[in-house]
Amino acid sequence: MFRTMMKGKIHRARVTESNLNYVGSITIDEDILDAVDMLPNEKVQIVNNNNGARFETYIIPGPRGTGVMCLNGAAARLVQEGDVIIAISYAMIEEEKVSYHQPKVAIMDENNRITEILGYEPASTIL
């Protein structure tokens, strides 16, 4: 049996831009992608802390060191610049490996810089 488990998470990033006229996706700084083991074209769930919207899209790599978090296409209607979002990727994990699976969770500051990388989901929801 396989279970769908959180693989990576970008926690409390700020939307830097939204581009309605792009085909679709989320553009994320490649340095951040590397830190949480996410890849271009990978499916991610986006959660908007400001308005409660939850949706899925795929990743486009953005320029390194920029902190870019840009929602493109139809998803641009679900965010505004400055909104706080969470991006989550998932993986199918074999039952036998679930007990030692560790996701990569990046805790972000207000400028989309990583302040901490965790190998677990914190019990406290306030960081």
PDB file of C-alpha atoms in Angstrom:
ATOM      1  CA  MET A   1       0.000   0.000   0.000  1.00  0.00           C
ATOM      2  CA  PHE A   2       1.086   3.568  -0.669  1.00  0.00           C
ATOM      3  CA  ARG A   3       0.142   6.682   1.261  1.00  0.00           C
ATOM      4  CA  THR A   4       0.151  10.226  -0.065  1.00  0.00           C
ATOM      5  CA  MET A   5       2.446  12.187   2.233  1.00  0.00           C
ATOM      6  CA  MET A   6       3.689  15.754   2.330  1.00  0.00           C
ATOM      7  CA  LYS A   7       7.086  15.839   0.599  1.00  0.00           C
ATOM      8  CA  GLY A   8       7.902  19.541   0.688  1.00  0.00           C
ATOM      9  CA  LYS A   9       6.384  22.729   2.008  1.00  0.00           C
ATOM     10  CA  ILE A  10       7.090  26.422   1.586  1.00  0.00           C
ATOM     11  CA  HIS A  11       5.445  27.921   4.664  1.00  0.00           C
ATOM     12  CA  ARG A  12       4.208  31.523   4.762  1.00  0.00           C
ATOM     13  CA  ALA A  13       5.755  32.886   1.580  1.00  0.00           C
ATOM     14  CA  ARG A  14       4.542  36.227   0.261  1.00  0.00           C
ATOM     15  CA  VAL A  15       3.097  36.588  -3.211  1.00  0.00           C
ATOM     16  CA  THR A  16       5.422  38.930  -5.091  1.00  0.00           C
ATOM     17  CA  GLU A  17       3.332  39.139  -8.249  1.00  0.00           C
ATOM     18  CA  SER A  18       0.315  37.737 -10.067  1.00  0.00           C
ATOM     19  CA  ASN A  19       0.152  37.517 -13.843  1.00  0.00           C
ATOM     20  CA  LEU A  20      -3.295  36.831 -15.262  1.00  0.00           C
ATOM     21  CA  ASN A  21      -2.074  36.797 -18.868  1.00  0.00           C
ATOM     22  CA  TYR A  22       0.326  33.872 -18.431  1.00  0.00           C
ATOM     23  CA  VAL A  23      -0.772  30.347 -19.385  1.00  0.00           C
ATOM     24  CA  GLY A  24      -0.760  29.059 -15.797  1.00  0.00           C
ATOM     25  CA  SER A  25       1.380  27.893 -12.877  1.00  0.00           C
ATOM     26  CA  ILE A  26       3.385  29.337  -9.995  1.00  0.00           C
ATOM     27  CA  THR A  27       6.860  30.765 -10.520  1.00  0.00           C
ATOM     28  CA  ILE A  28       9.124  30.035  -7.524  1.00  0.00           C
ATOM     29  CA  ASP A  29      12.740  31.078  -6.895  1.00  0.00           C
ATOM     30  CA  GLU A  30      14.944  28.088  -7.812  1.00  0.00           C
ATOM     31  CA  ASP A  31      16.946  28.390  -4.578  1.00  0.00           C
ATOM     32  CA  ILE A  32      13.740  27.827  -2.612  1.00  0.00           C
ATOM     33  CA  LEU A  33      12.794  24.876  -4.847  1.00  0.00           C
ATOM     34  CA  ASP A  34      16.167  23.241  -4.195  1.00  0.00           C
ATOM     35  CA  ALA A  35      15.775  23.678  -0.433  1.00  0.00           C
ATOM     36  CA  VAL A  36      12.440  21.832  -0.330  1.00  0.00           C
ATOM     37  CA  ASP A  37      13.159  19.274  -3.062  1.00  0.00           C
ATOM     38  CA  MET A  38      10.558  20.590  -5.509  1.00  0.00           C
ATOM     39  CA  LEU A  39      11.054  20.470  -9.278  1.00  0.00           C
ATOM     40  CA  PRO A  40       9.883  22.384 -12.340  1.00  0.00           C
ATOM     41  CA  ASN A  41       6.525  21.063 -13.581  1.00  0.00           C
ATOM     42  CA  GLU A  42       5.828  19.363 -10.243  1.00  0.00           C
ATOM     43  CA  LYS A  43       2.230  19.556  -9.028  1.00  0.00           C
ATOM     44  CA  VAL A  44       1.733  21.674  -5.907  1.00  0.00           C
ATOM     45  CA  GLN A  45      -1.192  22.661  -3.752  1.00  0.00           C
ATOM     46  CA  ILE A  46      -1.369  26.367  -2.903  1.00  0.00           C
ATOM     47  CA  VAL A  47      -3.142  27.602   0.215  1.00  0.00           C
ATOM     48  CA  ASN A  48      -3.840  31.328   0.518  1.00  0.00           C
ATOM     49  CA  ASN A  49      -3.821  32.351   4.190  1.00  0.00           C
ATOM     50  CA  ASN A  50      -5.446  35.695   3.371  1.00  0.00           C
ATOM     51  CA  ASN A  51      -8.623  34.462   1.686  1.00  0.00           C
ATOM     52  CA  GLY A  52      -8.723  30.697   2.284  1.00  0.00           C
ATOM     53  CA  ALA A  53      -8.398  29.738  -1.391  1.00  0.00           C
ATOM     54  CA  ARG A  54      -6.909  26.286  -2.010  1.00  0.00           C
ATOM     55  CA  PHE A  55      -5.925  25.199  -5.505  1.00  0.00           C
ATOM     56  CA  GLU A  56      -3.457  23.087  -7.453  1.00  0.00           C
ATOM     57  CA  THR A  57      -1.019  24.141 -10.129  1.00  0.00           C
ATOM     58  CA  TYR A  58       2.489  23.300 -11.308  1.00  0.00           C
ATOM     59  CA  ILE A  59       5.889  24.897 -10.762  1.00  0.00           C
ATOM     60  CA  ILE A  60       7.922  27.068 -13.110  1.00  0.00           C
ATOM     61  CA  PRO A  61      11.441  27.862 -11.844  1.00  0.00           C
ATOM     62  CA  GLY A  62      12.138  31.530 -11.191  1.00  0.00           C
ATOM     63  CA  PRO A  63      15.438  33.409 -11.025  1.00  0.00           C
ATOM     64  CA  ARG A  64      17.653  32.373  -8.114  1.00  0.00           C
ATOM     65  CA  GLY A  65      17.947  34.709  -5.156  1.00  0.00           C
ATOM     66  CA  THR A  66      14.910  36.798  -6.091  1.00  0.00           C
ATOM     67  CA  GLY A  67      12.356  35.309  -3.680  1.00  0.00           C
ATOM     68  CA  VAL A  68       9.832  35.318  -6.521  1.00  0.00           C
ATOM     69  CA  MET A  69       6.407  33.797  -5.802  1.00  0.00           C
ATOM     70  CA  CYS A  70       4.266  34.646  -8.809  1.00  0.00           C
ATOM     71  CA  LEU A  71       0.872  33.086  -9.478  1.00  0.00           C
ATOM     72  CA  ASN A  72       0.120  32.905 -13.174  1.00  0.00           C
ATOM     73  CA  GLY A  73      -2.978  32.455 -15.311  1.00  0.00           C
ATOM     74  CA  ALA A  74      -6.329  31.711 -13.679  1.00  0.00           C
ATOM     75  CA  ALA A  75      -4.655  31.238 -10.274  1.00  0.00           C
ATOM     76  CA  ALA A  76      -3.761  34.939 -10.361  1.00  0.00           C
ATOM     77  CA  ARG A  77      -7.430  35.645  -9.602  1.00  0.00           C
ATOM     78  CA  LEU A  78      -7.073  33.790  -6.281  1.00  0.00           C
ATOM     79  CA  VAL A  79      -4.228  35.883  -4.847  1.00  0.00           C
ATOM     80  CA  GLN A  80      -3.064  39.449  -4.492  1.00  0.00           C
ATOM     81  CA  GLU A  81       0.466  40.748  -4.209  1.00  0.00           C
ATOM     82  CA  GLY A  82       1.454  40.546  -0.557  1.00  0.00           C
ATOM     83  CA  ASP A  83      -0.830  37.608   0.307  1.00  0.00           C
ATOM     84  CA  VAL A  84       0.717  34.936   2.517  1.00  0.00           C
ATOM     85  CA  ILE A  85       0.655  31.488   0.898  1.00  0.00           C
ATOM     86  CA  ILE A  86       1.760  27.937   1.563  1.00  0.00           C
ATOM     87  CA  ALA A  87       2.961  25.702  -1.284  1.00  0.00           C
ATOM     88  CA  ILE A  88       2.833  21.952  -0.620  1.00  0.00           C
ATOM     89  CA  SER A  89       4.097  19.038  -2.693  1.00  0.00           C
ATOM     90  CA  TYR A  90       3.144  15.425  -2.027  1.00  0.00           C
ATOM     91  CA  ALA A  91       4.622  12.015  -2.814  1.00  0.00           C
ATOM     92  CA  MET A  92       3.345   8.462  -2.804  1.00  0.00           C
ATOM     93  CA  ILE A  93       5.327   6.663  -0.080  1.00  0.00           C
ATOM     94  CA  GLU A  94       5.386   2.918   0.498  1.00  0.00           C
ATOM     95  CA  GLU A  95       3.711   1.958   3.791  1.00  0.00           C
ATOM     96  CA  GLU A  96       6.991   0.504   5.091  1.00  0.00           C
ATOM     97  CA  LYS A  97       8.791   3.836   4.587  1.00  0.00           C
ATOM     98  CA  VAL A  98       6.149   6.156   6.047  1.00  0.00           C
ATOM     99  CA  SER A  99       7.462   5.931   9.615  1.00  0.00           C
ATOM    100  CA  TYR A 100      10.841   7.429   8.669  1.00  0.00           C
ATOM    101  CA  HIS A 101       9.779   9.720   5.832  1.00  0.00           C
ATOM    102  CA  GLN A 102      10.822  13.329   6.498  1.00  0.00           C
ATOM    103  CA  PRO A 103       9.418  16.178   4.440  1.00  0.00           C
ATOM    104  CA  LYS A 104      11.401  19.360   3.873  1.00  0.00           C
ATOM    105  CA  VAL A 105       9.580  22.348   5.338  1.00  0.00           C
ATOM    106  CA  ALA A 106      10.963  25.829   4.622  1.00  0.00           C
ATOM    107  CA  ILE A 107       9.857  28.526   7.047  1.00  0.00           C
ATOM    108  CA  MET A 108       9.902  31.852   5.202  1.00  0.00           C
ATOM    109  CA  ASP A 109      10.329  35.432   6.373  1.00  0.00           C
ATOM    110  CA  GLU A 110       8.434  38.457   5.014  1.00  0.00           C
ATOM    111  CA  ASN A 111      10.981  38.813   2.167  1.00  0.00           C
ATOM    112  CA  ASN A 112      10.716  35.169   1.022  1.00  0.00           C
ATOM    113  CA  ARG A 113      14.033  34.222   2.544  1.00  0.00           C
ATOM    114  CA  ILE A 114      14.289  30.856   4.274  1.00  0.00           C
ATOM    115  CA  THR A 115      14.743  31.270   8.021  1.00  0.00           C
ATOM    116  CA  GLU A 116      14.674  27.567   8.857  1.00  0.00           C
ATOM    117  CA  ILE A 117      14.407  24.158   7.208  1.00  0.00           C
ATOM    118  CA  LEU A 118      12.576  21.493   9.208  1.00  0.00           C
ATOM    119  CA  GLY A 119      12.246  17.758   8.585  1.00  0.00           C
ATOM    120  CA  TYR A 120       8.763  17.655  10.071  1.00  0.00           C
ATOM    121  CA  GLU A 121       5.515  19.583  10.336  1.00  0.00           C
ATOM    122  CA  PRO A 122       5.675  21.595  13.588  1.00  0.00           C
ATOM    123  CA  ALA A 123       3.047  20.774  16.198  1.00  0.00           C
ATOM    124  CA  SER A 124       2.574  24.498  16.738  1.00  0.00           C
ATOM    125  CA  THR A 125       0.705  26.227  13.956  1.00  0.00           C
ATOM    126  CA  ILE A 126       2.112  29.635  14.922  1.00  0.00           C
ATOM    127  CA  LEU A 127       5.746  30.266  14.048  1.00  0.00           C
TER     128      LEU A 127
END
